[in-house]
PDB file of C-alpha atoms in Angstrom:
ATOM      1  CA  MET A  10      93.768 117.532  88.832  1.00  0.00           C
ATOM      2  CA  PRO A  11      92.582 113.969  88.681  1.00  0.00           C
ATOM      3  CA  ARG A  12      90.977 112.369  91.617  1.00  0.00           C
ATOM      4  CA  TYR A  13      92.138 108.904  92.975  1.00  0.00           C
ATOM      5  CA  VAL A  14      89.564 106.185  93.965  1.00  0.00           C
ATOM      6  CA  LYS A  15      90.860 104.166  96.982  1.00  0.00           C
ATOM      7  CA  ILE A  16      88.670 101.186  97.947  1.00  0.00           C
ATOM      8  CA  VAL A  17      89.350  98.938 100.873  1.00  0.00           C
ATOM      9  CA  ILE A  18      87.531  95.739 100.760  1.00  0.00           C
ATOM     10  CA  GLY A  19      87.941  93.028 103.498  1.00  0.00           C
ATOM     11  CA  THR A  20      91.069  94.513 105.209  1.00  0.00           C
ATOM     12  CA  ALA A  21      91.693  96.995 108.028  1.00  0.00           C
ATOM     13  CA  ARG A  22      94.601  98.771 106.149  1.00  0.00           C
ATOM     14  CA  GLY A  23      94.993  99.615 102.515  1.00  0.00           C
ATOM     15  CA  ARG A  24      98.152  99.985 100.627  1.00  0.00           C
ATOM     16  CA  CYS A  25      98.957 103.027  98.565  1.00  0.00           C
ATOM     17  CA  ARG A  26     102.017 103.240  96.383  1.00  0.00           C
ATOM     18  CA  ILE A  27     103.609 105.809  94.189  1.00  0.00           C
ATOM     19  CA  VAL A  28     103.360 104.866  90.472  1.00  0.00           C
ATOM     20  CA  PRO A  29     106.485 106.069  88.701  1.00  0.00           C
ATOM     21  CA  THR A  30     105.751 108.318  85.723  1.00  0.00           C
ATOM     22  CA  GLU A  31     107.907 110.116  83.194  1.00  0.00           C
ATOM     23  CA  SER A  32     107.360 113.546  85.065  1.00  0.00           C
ATOM     24  CA  GLN A  33     109.447 112.872  88.028  1.00  0.00           C
ATOM     25  CA  GLN A  34     109.697 116.097  90.024  1.00  0.00           C
ATOM     26  CA  ALA A  35     113.325 116.239  90.721  1.00  0.00           C
ATOM     27  CA  ALA A  36     113.496 119.492  93.063  1.00  0.00           C
ATOM     28  CA  GLU A  37     111.962 119.446  96.553  1.00  0.00           C
ATOM     29  CA  LEU A  38     108.828 121.490  96.834  1.00  0.00           C
ATOM     30  CA  PRO A  39     108.165 124.499  99.065  1.00  0.00           C
ATOM     31  CA  ALA A  40     106.364 123.157 102.149  1.00  0.00           C
ATOM     32  CA  THR A  41     103.780 125.890 101.838  1.00  0.00           C
ATOM     33  CA  GLN A  42     102.771 124.262  98.535  1.00  0.00           C
ATOM     34  CA  VAL A  43     102.384 121.017 100.163  1.00  0.00           C
ATOM     35  CA  ALA A  44     100.551 122.652 103.005  1.00  0.00           C
ATOM     36  CA  GLN A  45      98.053 124.554 100.510  1.00  0.00           C
ATOM     37  CA  TRP A  46      97.223 121.197  98.952  1.00  0.00           C
ATOM     38  CA  PHE A  47      96.043 119.737 102.312  1.00  0.00           C
ATOM     39  CA  VAL A  48      94.104 122.870 103.195  1.00  0.00           C
ATOM     40  CA  LEU A  49      92.144 122.842  99.796  1.00  0.00           C
ATOM     41  CA  GLN A  50      91.307 119.167 100.330  1.00  0.00           C
ATOM     42  CA  ALA A  51      89.882 119.970 103.949  1.00  0.00           C
ATOM     43  CA  GLN A  52      88.017 123.062 102.616  1.00  0.00           C
ATOM     44  CA  GLY A  53      86.164 120.620 100.167  1.00  0.00           C
ATOM     45  CA  ASP A  54      85.110 118.386 103.026  1.00  0.00           C
ATOM     46  CA  PRO A  55      82.503 119.931 105.409  1.00  0.00           C
ATOM     47  CA  GLU A  56      83.400 117.277 107.984  1.00  0.00           C
ATOM     48  CA  GLN A  57      87.055 118.441 108.079  1.00  0.00           C
ATOM     49  CA  ASP A  58      88.453 121.117 110.544  1.00  0.00           C
ATOM     50  CA  LEU A  59      92.126 121.515 109.738  1.00  0.00           C
ATOM     51  CA  SER A  60      94.018 123.606 112.337  1.00  0.00           C
ATOM     52  CA  ASN A  61      97.610 124.514 111.977  1.00  0.00           C
ATOM     53  CA  LEU A  62      98.565 121.770 114.454  1.00  0.00           C
ATOM     54  CA  LYS A  63      96.997 119.138 112.157  1.00  0.00           C
ATOM     55  CA  LEU A  64      98.214 120.686 109.111  1.00  0.00           C
ATOM     56  CA  GLN A  65     101.702 120.331 110.334  1.00  0.00           C
ATOM     57  CA  LYS A  66     101.324 116.653 111.085  1.00  0.00           C
ATOM     58  CA  LEU A  67      99.962 115.868 107.754  1.00  0.00           C
ATOM     59  CA  VAL A  68     102.973 117.764 106.057  1.00  0.00           C
ATOM     60  CA  TYR A  69     105.341 115.810 108.126  1.00  0.00           C
ATOM     61  CA  LEU A  70     103.556 112.568 107.320  1.00  0.00           C
ATOM     62  CA  ALA A  71     103.831 113.302 103.617  1.00  0.00           C
ATOM     63  CA  GLN A  72     107.607 114.103 103.723  1.00  0.00           C
ATOM     64  CA  SER A  73     108.004 110.657 105.727  1.00  0.00           C
ATOM     65  CA  ARG A  74     106.148 108.696 103.192  1.00  0.00           C
ATOM     66  CA  TYR A  75     107.686 110.332 100.155  1.00  0.00           C
ATOM     67  CA  LEU A  76     111.183 109.905 101.518  1.00  0.00           C
ATOM     68  CA  HIS A  77     110.473 106.334 102.208  1.00  0.00           C
ATOM     69  CA  GLU A  78     109.103 105.532  98.860  1.00  0.00           C
ATOM     70  CA  THR A  79     111.446 107.419  96.529  1.00  0.00           C
ATOM     71  CA  GLY A  80     114.526 108.070  98.644  1.00  0.00           C
ATOM     72  CA  ARG A  81     114.104 111.909  97.772  1.00  0.00           C
ATOM     73  CA  ALA A  82     112.820 114.644  99.887  1.00  0.00           C
ATOM     74  CA  LEU A  83     109.273 116.133  99.185  1.00  0.00           C
ATOM     75  CA  LEU A  84     110.117 119.278 101.068  1.00  0.00           C
ATOM     76  CA  ARG A  85     112.491 121.954 100.363  1.00  0.00           C
ATOM     77  CA  GLU A  86     112.750 122.895 104.112  1.00  0.00           C
ATOM     78  CA  VAL A  87     113.779 120.971 107.131  1.00  0.00           C
ATOM     79  CA  VAL A  88     111.462 119.614 109.729  1.00  0.00           C
ATOM     80  CA  GLN A  89     112.346 120.733 113.389  1.00  0.00           C
ATOM     81  CA  ALA A  90     111.268 119.298 116.765  1.00  0.00           C
ATOM     82  CA  TRP A  91     108.908 121.800 118.482  1.00  0.00           C
ATOM     83  CA  ASP A  92     106.964 121.274 121.693  1.00  0.00           C
ATOM     84  CA  HIS A  93     103.811 119.929 120.091  1.00  0.00           C
ATOM     85  CA  GLY A  94     105.690 117.758 117.533  1.00  0.00           C
ATOM     86  CA  PRO A  95     107.407 117.960 114.167  1.00  0.00           C
ATOM     87  CA  VAL A  96     107.044 121.301 112.523  1.00  0.00           C
ATOM     88  CA  VAL A  97     107.931 123.084 109.315  1.00  0.00           C
ATOM     89  CA  GLN A  98     108.704 126.676 110.469  1.00  0.00           C
ATOM     90  CA  GLN A  99     107.622 128.341 107.025  1.00  0.00           C
ATOM     91  CA  VAL A 100     104.383 126.538 107.139  1.00  0.00           C
ATOM     92  CA  TYR A 101     103.684 127.705 110.764  1.00  0.00           C
ATOM     93  CA  ARG A 102     104.440 131.262 110.061  1.00  0.00           C
ATOM     94  CA  GLN A 103     102.228 131.262 106.910  1.00  0.00           C
ATOM     95  CA  PHE A 104      99.026 129.953 108.932  1.00  0.00           C
ATOM     96  CA  SER A 105      99.942 131.136 112.426  1.00  0.00           C
ATOM     97  CA  ALA A 106      97.093 133.909 112.186  1.00  0.00           C
ATOM     98  CA  PHE A 107      94.471 131.214 112.346  1.00  0.00           C
ATOM     99  CA  GLY A 108      95.776 130.142 115.751  1.00  0.00           C
ATOM    100  CA  SER A 109      93.982 126.984 116.763  1.00  0.00           C
ATOM    101  CA  GLN A 110      90.959 127.577 114.463  1.00  0.00           C
ATOM    102  CA  ALA A 111      90.399 125.836 111.149  1.00  0.00           C
ATOM    103  CA  ILE A 112      92.296 127.293 108.268  1.00  0.00           C
ATOM    104  CA  ARG A 113      90.292 128.846 105.547  1.00  0.00           C
ATOM    105  CA  LEU A 114      91.641 130.309 102.274  1.00  0.00           C
ATOM    106  CA  ALA A 115      89.223 132.801 100.595  1.00  0.00           C
ATOM    107  CA  ALA A 116      90.638 132.414  97.121  1.00  0.00           C
ATOM    108  CA  CYS A 117      93.532 129.874  96.324  1.00  0.00           C
ATOM    109  CA  ARG A 118      94.239 127.742  93.195  1.00  0.00           C
ATOM    110  CA  GLU A 119      95.363 124.109  93.825  1.00  0.00           C
ATOM    111  CA  PRO A 120      99.148 124.061  93.353  1.00  0.00           C
ATOM    112  CA  GLU A 121     100.412 122.263  90.147  1.00  0.00           C
ATOM    113  CA  LEU A 122     102.223 119.146  91.200  1.00  0.00           C
ATOM    114  CA  ALA A 123     103.722 116.213  89.470  1.00  0.00           C
ATOM    115  CA  PRO A 124     101.377 113.032  89.546  1.00  0.00           C
ATOM    116  CA  GLU A 125     103.597 111.030  91.775  1.00  0.00           C
ATOM    117  CA  VAL A 126     103.622 113.944  94.419  1.00  0.00           C
ATOM    118  CA  VAL A 127      99.628 114.096  94.189  1.00  0.00           C
ATOM    119  CA  ALA A 128      99.615 110.274  94.651  1.00  0.00           C
ATOM    120  CA  ASN A 129     101.735 110.672  97.769  1.00  0.00           C
ATOM    121  CA  LEU A 130      99.521 113.286  99.210  1.00  0.00           C
ATOM    122  CA  GLU A 131      96.281 111.588  98.460  1.00  0.00           C
ATOM    123  CA  CYS A 132      97.522 108.528 100.348  1.00  0.00           C
ATOM    124  CA  VAL A 133      98.463 110.265 103.186  1.00  0.00           C
ATOM    125  CA  TRP A 134      95.144 112.293 103.142  1.00  0.00           C
ATOM    126  CA  THR A 135      93.391 109.086 102.930  1.00  0.00           C
ATOM    127  CA  TYR A 136      95.283 107.412 105.515  1.00  0.00           C
ATOM    128  CA  PHE A 137      95.395 110.246 108.215  1.00  0.00           C
ATOM    129  CA  GLY A 138      92.907 113.162 107.084  1.00  0.00           C
ATOM    130  CA  GLY A 139      90.330 111.602 109.231  1.00  0.00           C
ATOM    131  CA  TYR A 140      92.263 111.813 112.510  1.00  0.00           C
ATOM    132  CA  THR A 141      91.929 114.860 114.897  1.00  0.00           C
ATOM    133  CA  ALA A 142      94.793 117.229 115.526  1.00  0.00           C
ATOM    134  CA  SER A 143      95.421 115.743 119.070  1.00  0.00           C
ATOM    135  CA  LYS A 144      95.556 112.265 117.654  1.00  0.00           C
ATOM    136  CA  LEU A 145      98.220 113.068 115.037  1.00  0.00           C
ATOM    137  CA  ARG A 146     100.219 114.888 117.748  1.00  0.00           C
ATOM    138  CA  ALA A 147     100.033 111.694 119.859  1.00  0.00           C
ATOM    139  CA  ILE A 148     101.085 109.509 116.997  1.00  0.00           C
ATOM    140  CA  THR A 149     104.010 111.757 116.026  1.00  0.00           C
ATOM    141  CA  HIS A 150     105.022 112.158 119.690  1.00  0.00           C
ATOM    142  CA  ALA A 151     104.956 108.219 120.069  1.00  0.00           C
ATOM    143  CA  VAL A 152     106.936 107.122 117.163  1.00  0.00           C
ATOM    144  CA  GLY A 153     109.418 108.639 114.780  1.00  0.00           C
ATOM    145  CA  PRO A 154     112.521 110.584 115.273  1.00  0.00           C
ATOM    146  CA  TRP A 155     110.818 113.470 117.217  1.00  0.00           C
ATOM    147  CA  PRO A 156     111.001 111.790 120.922  1.00  0.00           C
ATOM    148  CA  GLN A 157     114.581 111.098 120.255  1.00  0.00           C
ATOM    149  CA  HIS A 158     115.704 114.536 119.333  1.00  0.00           C
ATOM    150  CA  PHE A 159     113.185 116.953 121.120  1.00  0.00           C
ATOM    151  CA  ARG A 160     114.636 118.814 124.158  1.00  0.00           C
ATOM    152  CA  GLU A 161     112.433 121.137 126.195  1.00  0.00           C
ATOM    153  CA  GLY A 162     113.481 124.714 125.754  1.00  0.00           C
ATOM    154  CA  ALA A 163     115.650 124.010 122.882  1.00  0.00           C
ATOM    155  CA  ARG A 164     115.196 125.657 119.357  1.00  0.00           C
ATOM    156  CA  ASN A 165     115.618 124.816 115.601  1.00  0.00           C
ATOM    157  CA  ILE A 166     116.557 121.096 116.398  1.00  0.00           C
ATOM    158  CA  VAL A 167     116.304 119.503 112.935  1.00  0.00           C
ATOM    159  CA  LEU A 168     114.743 115.924 112.454  1.00  0.00           C
ATOM    160  CA  PRO A 169     117.119 114.021 110.229  1.00  0.00           C
ATOM    161  CA  ASN A 170     115.481 112.928 106.853  1.00  0.00           C
ATOM    162  CA  ASP A 171     116.894 109.453 107.017  1.00  0.00           C
ATOM    163  CA  GLU A 172     115.008 108.732 110.402  1.00  0.00           C
ATOM    164  CA  ILE A 173     111.987 110.528 109.063  1.00  0.00           C
ATOM    165  CA  ALA A 174     112.037 108.215 106.074  1.00  0.00           C
ATOM    166  CA  ASN A 175     112.507 105.073 108.179  1.00  0.00           C
ATOM    167  CA  SER A 176     109.634 105.930 110.399  1.00  0.00           C
ATOM    168  CA  TRP A 177     106.998 105.466 107.701  1.00  0.00           C
ATOM    169  CA  THR A 178     106.513 101.877 108.290  1.00  0.00           C
ATOM    170  CA  GLU A 179     105.628 102.722 112.215  1.00  0.00           C
ATOM    171  CA  PHE A 180     103.435 105.632 111.092  1.00  0.00           C
ATOM    172  CA  GLU A 181     101.619 103.319 108.489  1.00  0.00           C
ATOM    173  CA  ARG A 182     100.520 100.994 111.250  1.00  0.00           C
ATOM    174  CA  TYR A 183      98.197 103.815 112.562  1.00  0.00           C
ATOM    175  CA  ALA A 184      96.634 104.332 109.112  1.00  0.00           C
ATOM    176  CA  GLU A 185      92.869 104.275 108.816  1.00  0.00           C
ATOM    177  CA  PRO A 186      92.109 104.496 105.141  1.00  0.00           C
ATOM    178  CA  ARG A 187      88.814 105.857 104.122  1.00  0.00           C
ATOM    179  CA  ILE A 188      87.088 105.286 100.582  1.00  0.00           C
ATOM    180  CA  VAL A 189      87.693 108.537  98.687  1.00  0.00           C
ATOM    181  CA  ALA A 190      85.616 108.495  95.370  1.00  0.00           C
ATOM    182  CA  THR A 191      83.364 110.869  93.228  1.00  0.00           C
ATOM    183  CA  THR A 192      79.810 109.745  92.921  1.00  0.00           C
ATOM    184  CA  ASP A 193      80.098 108.410  89.445  1.00  0.00           C
ATOM    185  CA  ASP A 194      83.321 106.234  90.617  1.00  0.00           C
ATOM    186  CA  TYR A 195      81.317 104.891  93.557  1.00  0.00           C
ATOM    187  CA  LYS A 196      78.223 104.000  91.370  1.00  0.00           C
ATOM    188  CA  SER A 197      80.407 102.165  88.709  1.00  0.00           C
ATOM    189  CA  THR A 198      82.509 100.389  91.416  1.00  0.00           C
ATOM    190  CA  LEU A 199      79.435  99.339  93.307  1.00  0.00           C
ATOM    191  CA  ALA A 200      77.903  98.079  89.973  1.00  0.00           C
ATOM    192  CA  ARG A 201      80.925  96.275  89.343  1.00  0.00           C
ATOM    193  CA  TYR A 202      81.269  94.357  92.611  1.00  0.00           C
ATOM    194  CA  SER A 203      77.539  93.693  92.778  1.00  0.00           C
ATOM    195  CA  SER A 204      77.924  91.904  89.327  1.00  0.00           C
ATOM    196  CA  ILE A 205      80.784  90.066  90.711  1.00  0.00           C
ATOM    197  CA  LEU A 206      78.590  88.991  93.684  1.00  0.00           C
ATOM    198  CA  ARG A 207      75.678  87.945  91.668  1.00  0.00           C
ATOM    199  CA  ALA A 208      77.907  85.739  89.393  1.00  0.00           C
ATOM    200  CA  THR A 209      79.508  84.159  92.397  1.00  0.00           C
ATOM    201  CA  GLN A 210      75.993  83.576  94.057  1.00  0.00           C
ATOM    202  CA  ARG A 211      74.999  81.949  90.690  1.00  0.00           C
ATOM    203  CA  ALA A 212      77.928  79.734  90.474  1.00  0.00           C
ATOM    204  CA  GLN A 213      77.384  78.556  94.151  1.00  0.00           C
ATOM    205  CA  MET A 214      73.691  77.864  93.548  1.00  0.00           C
ATOM    206  CA  GLN A 215      74.640  75.845  90.350  1.00  0.00           C
ATOM    207  CA  GLU A 216      77.092  74.029  92.309  1.00  0.00           C
ATOM    208  CA  ASP A 217      74.766  73.268  95.223  1.00  0.00           C
ATOM    209  CA  GLY A 218      72.059  72.106  92.519  1.00  0.00           C
ATOM    210  CA  GLN A 219      74.470  69.730  91.237  1.00  0.00           C
ATOM    211  CA  GLY A 220      75.336  68.320  94.573  1.00  0.00           C
ATOM    212  CA  ILE A 221      71.637  67.894  95.510  1.00  0.00           C
ATOM    213  CA  ARG A 222      70.982  66.071  92.187  1.00  0.00           C
ATOM    214  CA  ARG A 223      73.902  63.739  92.835  1.00  0.00           C
ATOM    215  CA  GLU A 224      72.563  63.032  96.462  1.00  0.00           C
ATOM    216  CA  LEU A 225      68.916  62.315  94.798  1.00  0.00           C
ATOM    217  CA  GLY A 226      70.475  59.997  92.165  1.00  0.00           C
ATOM    218  CA  GLU A 227      72.639  58.085  94.824  1.00  0.00           C
ATOM    219  CA  THR A 228      69.385  57.764  97.086  1.00  0.00           C
ATOM    220  CA  ARG A 229      67.394  56.449  94.020  1.00  0.00           C
ATOM    221  CA  HIS A 230      70.146  53.952  93.126  1.00  0.00           C
ATOM    222  CA  MET A 231      70.334  52.700  96.903  1.00  0.00           C
ATOM    223  CA  ARG A 232      66.564  52.227  96.894  1.00  0.00           C
ATOM    224  CA  ARG A 233      66.532  50.097  93.775  1.00  0.00           C
ATOM    225  CA  SER A 234      69.364  48.078  94.936  1.00  0.00           C
ATOM    226  CA  ALA A 235      67.510  47.413  98.246  1.00  0.00           C
ATOM    227  CA  ALA A 236      64.478  46.407  96.227  1.00  0.00           C
ATOM    228  CA  ARG A 237      66.254  44.030  93.910  1.00  0.00           C
ATOM    229  CA  ALA A 238      67.990  42.380  97.056  1.00  0.00           C
ATOM    230  CA  MET A 239      64.514  41.808  98.697  1.00  0.00           C
ATOM    231  CA  HIS A 240      63.067  39.960  95.687  1.00  0.00           C
TER     232      HIS A 240
END
């Protein structure tokens, strides 16, 4: 599966978008496949501690973004309003044995997903993967359809897809993009921007030099004019 390099320069928030391809994935995906993708990303990052709670929020945000960008549902299953926020019941059941501990899969292949689906998941992971479970819980409690639909003690309350889609712009305000790159990608990108910086500095030095020469020329001209006036 290809890696996507996301570099944020001079801005607090990056902008990811889905690039349409010929291999559009028409059918919604099992939510457990999407969850599995996030679990594998976390396992490849020693700083990540992906619990069931955090996983639920990432799957929900991926659904929100995909609905917003494409008008189609990413998930085959519905998202429900539970006590701790939006939950896909099938994902909860699959990983419930881990409790609040980090999810670890002994042997698992990365699911085969269409490029635009991977781009969507990569973007959500880049935006929100660095957050803790409690931070994501707070975000999904504060904005989106969960606060309007949750009823304490009620079960199986479904969050409408249109409201989930419309919430993405609100969720995006909380995004904190990180640089995601392979070592080679990083080196080549750093070299490219270093080259641009050096070229800019050279151009600035040339411009400054021309300005100094103009000032010296004007000074010499004024001195000669003053000398002629005195004689």
